Coordinates of C-alpha atoms in Angstrom, one line a residue:
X166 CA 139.6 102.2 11.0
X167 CA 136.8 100.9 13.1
X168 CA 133.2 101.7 11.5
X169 CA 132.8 103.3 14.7
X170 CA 134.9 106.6 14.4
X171 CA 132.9 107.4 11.0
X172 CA 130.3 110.0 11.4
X173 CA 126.7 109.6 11.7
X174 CA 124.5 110.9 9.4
X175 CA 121.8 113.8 10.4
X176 CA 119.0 111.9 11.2
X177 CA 115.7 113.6 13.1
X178 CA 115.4 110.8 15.5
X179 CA 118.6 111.9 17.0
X180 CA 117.3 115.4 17.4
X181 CA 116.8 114.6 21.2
X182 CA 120.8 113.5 21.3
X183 CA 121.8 117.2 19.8
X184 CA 123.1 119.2 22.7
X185 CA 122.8 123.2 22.1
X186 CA 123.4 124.3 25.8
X187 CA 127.3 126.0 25.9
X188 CA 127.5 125.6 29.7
X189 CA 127.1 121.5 28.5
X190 CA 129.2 121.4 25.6
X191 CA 132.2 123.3 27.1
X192 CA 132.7 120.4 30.0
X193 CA 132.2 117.8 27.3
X194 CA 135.2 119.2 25.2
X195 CA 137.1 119.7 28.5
X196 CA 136.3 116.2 29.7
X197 CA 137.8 115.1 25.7
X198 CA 140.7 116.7 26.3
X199 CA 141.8 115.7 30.1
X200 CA 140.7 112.6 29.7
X201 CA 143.5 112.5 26.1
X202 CA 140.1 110.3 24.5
X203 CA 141.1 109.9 20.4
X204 CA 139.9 112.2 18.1
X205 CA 138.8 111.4 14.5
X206 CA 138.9 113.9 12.1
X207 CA 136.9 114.0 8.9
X208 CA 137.3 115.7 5.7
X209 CA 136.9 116.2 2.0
X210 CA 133.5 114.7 2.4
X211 CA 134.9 111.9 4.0
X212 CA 137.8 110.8 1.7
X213 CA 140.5 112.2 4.3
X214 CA 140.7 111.9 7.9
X215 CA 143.6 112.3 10.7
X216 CA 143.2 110.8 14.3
X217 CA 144.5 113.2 16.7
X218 CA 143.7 114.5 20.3
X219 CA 142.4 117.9 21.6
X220 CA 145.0 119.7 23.6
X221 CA 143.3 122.7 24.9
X222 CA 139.6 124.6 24.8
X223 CA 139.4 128.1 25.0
X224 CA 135.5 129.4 24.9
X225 CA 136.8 132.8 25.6
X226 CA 138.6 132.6 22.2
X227 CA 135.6 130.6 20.7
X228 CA 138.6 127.9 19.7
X229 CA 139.8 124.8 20.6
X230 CA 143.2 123.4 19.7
X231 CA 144.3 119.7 18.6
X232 CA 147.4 117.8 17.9
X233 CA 148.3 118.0 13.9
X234 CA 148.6 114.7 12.0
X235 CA 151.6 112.3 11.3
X236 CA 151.2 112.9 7.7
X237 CA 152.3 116.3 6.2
X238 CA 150.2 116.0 2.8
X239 CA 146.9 114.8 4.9
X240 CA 147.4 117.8 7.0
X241 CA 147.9 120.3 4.3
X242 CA 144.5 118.9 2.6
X243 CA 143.1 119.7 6.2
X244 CA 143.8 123.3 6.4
X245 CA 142.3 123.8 2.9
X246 CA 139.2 122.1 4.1
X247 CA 136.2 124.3 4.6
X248 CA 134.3 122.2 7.1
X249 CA 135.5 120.1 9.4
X250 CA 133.4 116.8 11.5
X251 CA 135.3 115.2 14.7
X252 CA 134.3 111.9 16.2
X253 CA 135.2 110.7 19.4
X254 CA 134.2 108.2 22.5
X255 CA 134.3 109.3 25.9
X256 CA 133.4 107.0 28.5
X257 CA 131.4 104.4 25.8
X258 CA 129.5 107.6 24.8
X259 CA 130.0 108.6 20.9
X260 CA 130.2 112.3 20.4
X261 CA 130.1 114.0 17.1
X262 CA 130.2 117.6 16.4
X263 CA 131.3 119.4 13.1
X264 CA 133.1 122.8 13.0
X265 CA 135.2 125.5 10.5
X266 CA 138.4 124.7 8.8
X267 CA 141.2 124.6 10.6
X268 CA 143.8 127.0 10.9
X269 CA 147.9 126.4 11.8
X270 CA 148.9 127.7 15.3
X271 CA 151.1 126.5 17.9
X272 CA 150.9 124.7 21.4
X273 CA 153.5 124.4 24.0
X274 CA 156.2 125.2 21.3
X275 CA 154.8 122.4 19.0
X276 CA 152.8 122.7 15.5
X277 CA 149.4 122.3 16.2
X278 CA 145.3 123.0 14.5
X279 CA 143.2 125.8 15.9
X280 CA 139.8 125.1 14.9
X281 CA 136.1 126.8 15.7
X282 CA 134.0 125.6 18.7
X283 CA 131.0 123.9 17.7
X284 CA 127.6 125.9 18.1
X285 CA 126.2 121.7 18.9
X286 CA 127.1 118.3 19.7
X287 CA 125.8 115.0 19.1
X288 CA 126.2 113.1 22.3
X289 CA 124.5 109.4 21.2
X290 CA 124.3 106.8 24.0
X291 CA 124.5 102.9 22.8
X292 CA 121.4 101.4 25.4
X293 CA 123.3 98.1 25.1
X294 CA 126.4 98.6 26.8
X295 CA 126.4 102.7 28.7
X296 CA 125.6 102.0 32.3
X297 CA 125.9 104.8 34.5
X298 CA 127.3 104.3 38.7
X299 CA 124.3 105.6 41.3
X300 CA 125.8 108.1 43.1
X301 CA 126.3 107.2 46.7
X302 CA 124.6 110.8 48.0
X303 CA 121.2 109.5 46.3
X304 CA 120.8 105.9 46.1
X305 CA 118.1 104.1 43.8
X306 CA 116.4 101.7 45.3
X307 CA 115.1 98.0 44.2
X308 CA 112.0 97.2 46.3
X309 CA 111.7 93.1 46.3
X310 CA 109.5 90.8 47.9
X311 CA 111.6 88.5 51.1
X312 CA 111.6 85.0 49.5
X313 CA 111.3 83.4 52.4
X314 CA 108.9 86.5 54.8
X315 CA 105.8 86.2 53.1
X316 CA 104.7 90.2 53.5
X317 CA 108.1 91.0 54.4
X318 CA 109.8 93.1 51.8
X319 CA 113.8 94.4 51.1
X320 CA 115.2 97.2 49.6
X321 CA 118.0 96.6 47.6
X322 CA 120.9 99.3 46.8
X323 CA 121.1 99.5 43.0
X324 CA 124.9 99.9 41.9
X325 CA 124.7 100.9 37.8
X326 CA 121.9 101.8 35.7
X327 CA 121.1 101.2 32.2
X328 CA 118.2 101.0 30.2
X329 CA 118.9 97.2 29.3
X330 CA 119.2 96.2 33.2
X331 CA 120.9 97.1 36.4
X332 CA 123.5 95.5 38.9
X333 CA 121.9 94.9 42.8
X334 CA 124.3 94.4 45.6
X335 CA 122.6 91.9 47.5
X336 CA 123.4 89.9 50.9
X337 CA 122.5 86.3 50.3
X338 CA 121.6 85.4 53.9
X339 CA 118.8 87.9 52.6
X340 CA 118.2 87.7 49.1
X341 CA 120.0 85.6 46.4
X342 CA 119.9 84.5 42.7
X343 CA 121.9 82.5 40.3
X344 CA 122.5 83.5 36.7
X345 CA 119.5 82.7 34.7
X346 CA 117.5 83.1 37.9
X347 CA 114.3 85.8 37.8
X348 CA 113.1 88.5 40.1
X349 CA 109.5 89.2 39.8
X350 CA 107.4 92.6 40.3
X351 CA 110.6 94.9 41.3
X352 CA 109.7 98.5 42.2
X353 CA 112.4 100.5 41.4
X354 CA 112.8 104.2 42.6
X355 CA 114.9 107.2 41.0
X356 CA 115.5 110.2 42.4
X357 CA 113.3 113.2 41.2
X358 CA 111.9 110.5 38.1
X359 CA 109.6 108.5 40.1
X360 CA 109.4 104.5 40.4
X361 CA 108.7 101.9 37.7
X362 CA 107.5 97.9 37.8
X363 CA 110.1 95.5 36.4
X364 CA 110.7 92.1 36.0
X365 CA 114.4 90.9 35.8
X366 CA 117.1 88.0 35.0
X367 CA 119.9 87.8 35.8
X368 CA 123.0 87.2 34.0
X369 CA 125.6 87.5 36.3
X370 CA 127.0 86.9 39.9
X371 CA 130.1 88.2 41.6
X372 CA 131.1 87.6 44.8
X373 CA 132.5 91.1 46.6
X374 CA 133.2 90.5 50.3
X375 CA 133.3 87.0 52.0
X376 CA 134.3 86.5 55.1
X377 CA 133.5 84.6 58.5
X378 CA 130.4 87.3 59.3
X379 CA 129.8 89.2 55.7
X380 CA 128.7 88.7 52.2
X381 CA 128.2 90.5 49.4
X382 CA 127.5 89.7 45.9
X383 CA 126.5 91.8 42.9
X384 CA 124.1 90.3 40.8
X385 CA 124.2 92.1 36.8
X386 CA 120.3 91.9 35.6
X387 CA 118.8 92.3 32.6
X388 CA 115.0 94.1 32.2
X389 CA 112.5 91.9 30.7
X390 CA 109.9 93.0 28.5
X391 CA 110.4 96.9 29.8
X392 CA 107.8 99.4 28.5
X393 CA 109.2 102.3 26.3
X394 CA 108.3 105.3 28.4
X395 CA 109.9 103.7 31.2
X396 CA 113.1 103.3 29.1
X397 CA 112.7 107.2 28.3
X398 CA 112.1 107.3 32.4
X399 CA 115.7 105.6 33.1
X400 CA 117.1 108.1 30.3
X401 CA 116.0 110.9 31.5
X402 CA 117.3 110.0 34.8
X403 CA 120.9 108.9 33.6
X404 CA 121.3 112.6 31.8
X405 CA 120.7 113.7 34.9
X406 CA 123.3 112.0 36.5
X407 CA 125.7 112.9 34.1
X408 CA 124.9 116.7 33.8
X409 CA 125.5 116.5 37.7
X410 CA 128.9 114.9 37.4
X411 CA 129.9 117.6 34.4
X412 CA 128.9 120.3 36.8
X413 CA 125.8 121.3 34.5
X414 CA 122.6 121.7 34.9

């Protein structure tokens, strides 16, 4: 099994990744189980485990129901387990959360685990790869100096986020780079989190649309040398992005 699907120890520097809020965990466990994501389940202090999936969540029961095992002596040792520590990836995004013992129940006629919602969840987010899509309804922006209009400057649309770099959808006949290429003093504005000063490189270059009378290209950029409350800037923003697309607040 990949090193991955273990869990993560209690740390206090990932106290600000714990999520308490029930109107956030409950669409996190839904979003688990529509989107069938693999579920790992730990036991006996982490000599057993069974990967399964979660089949239903029922907060009005305080419960939450997954798949049982291929293995009929694993699952046995699961329902005499007292506690009970799930690991899972939904869109790039680890979550952890541990829970009760499980109990033996039944779904859609089938054997199945009914197990205890968790009262918190660890929801940790890799900075190197998670990238969140702008919504189109509230655009960030990427102020940038015309390379060729002294004074003149262009405001390009920002297509993913991370706090390692961004992609920019640019026109050439405006603005181009190749990879390896820099753009200098960037002001970059989020929506309700203010701007921030960037420099950045960039690493990639797509072409989207080409024809006779338009062009597009997305150019992937990495930051260079960004400050750490601006990282905590672009996080604070891409929670809020994703509470919005969960329906929280």
């Amino acid at each position: 099994m990949n090193d991955a699907a273990f869990p993560i120890s209690a740390e206090t520097e990932l106290d600000n990744c714990i999520i308490h809020s029930r109107l956030e965990i409950i669409p996190i466990l839904r979003d688990i189980a529509a989107k069938h994501a693999l579920l790992t389940i730990h036991f006996s202090g982490g000599a057993d485990f069974i990967v399964t999936s979660l089949l239903a969540v029922n907060p009005d029961f305080e419960e939450m129901v997954i798949d049982c095992g291929a293995d009929p002596v694993v699952n046995a040792r699961l329902l005499a387990a007292p506690r009970l520590t799930a690991v899972t990836f939904l869109d790039h995004i680890k979550i952890q959360f541990s829970t009760a013992g499980a109990q033996q129940t039944s779904f859609e006629g089938a054997p199945a685990f009914r197990i205890r919602m968790p009262d918190s969840l660890l929801r940790l987010q890799r900075r190197n790869y998670y990238r969140v899509k702008v919504p189109l309804a509230r655009p960030v922006v990427c102020r940038v100096a015309h390379p060729a209009q002294p004074g003149r400057l262009l405001d390009l649309k920002v297509l993913d986020l991370s706090v390692g770099g961004l992609a920019l959808l640019v026109n050439p006949a405006d603005f181009d780079r190749e990879p390896g290429g820099l753009v200098e003093d960037c002001k970059i504005s989020l929506p309700d989190h203010g701007h921030f000063h960037a420099e950045l490189e960039v690493r990639n270059a797509e072409v989207l649309a080409e024809n006779a009378k338009h062009r597009l290209k997305r150019l992937g950029c990495q930051f260079l040398l960004l400050p750490g409350h601006v990282g905590g800037q672009i996080q604070r923003y891409i929670l809020q992005v994703e509470r919005s697309r969960l329906g929280t607040r």
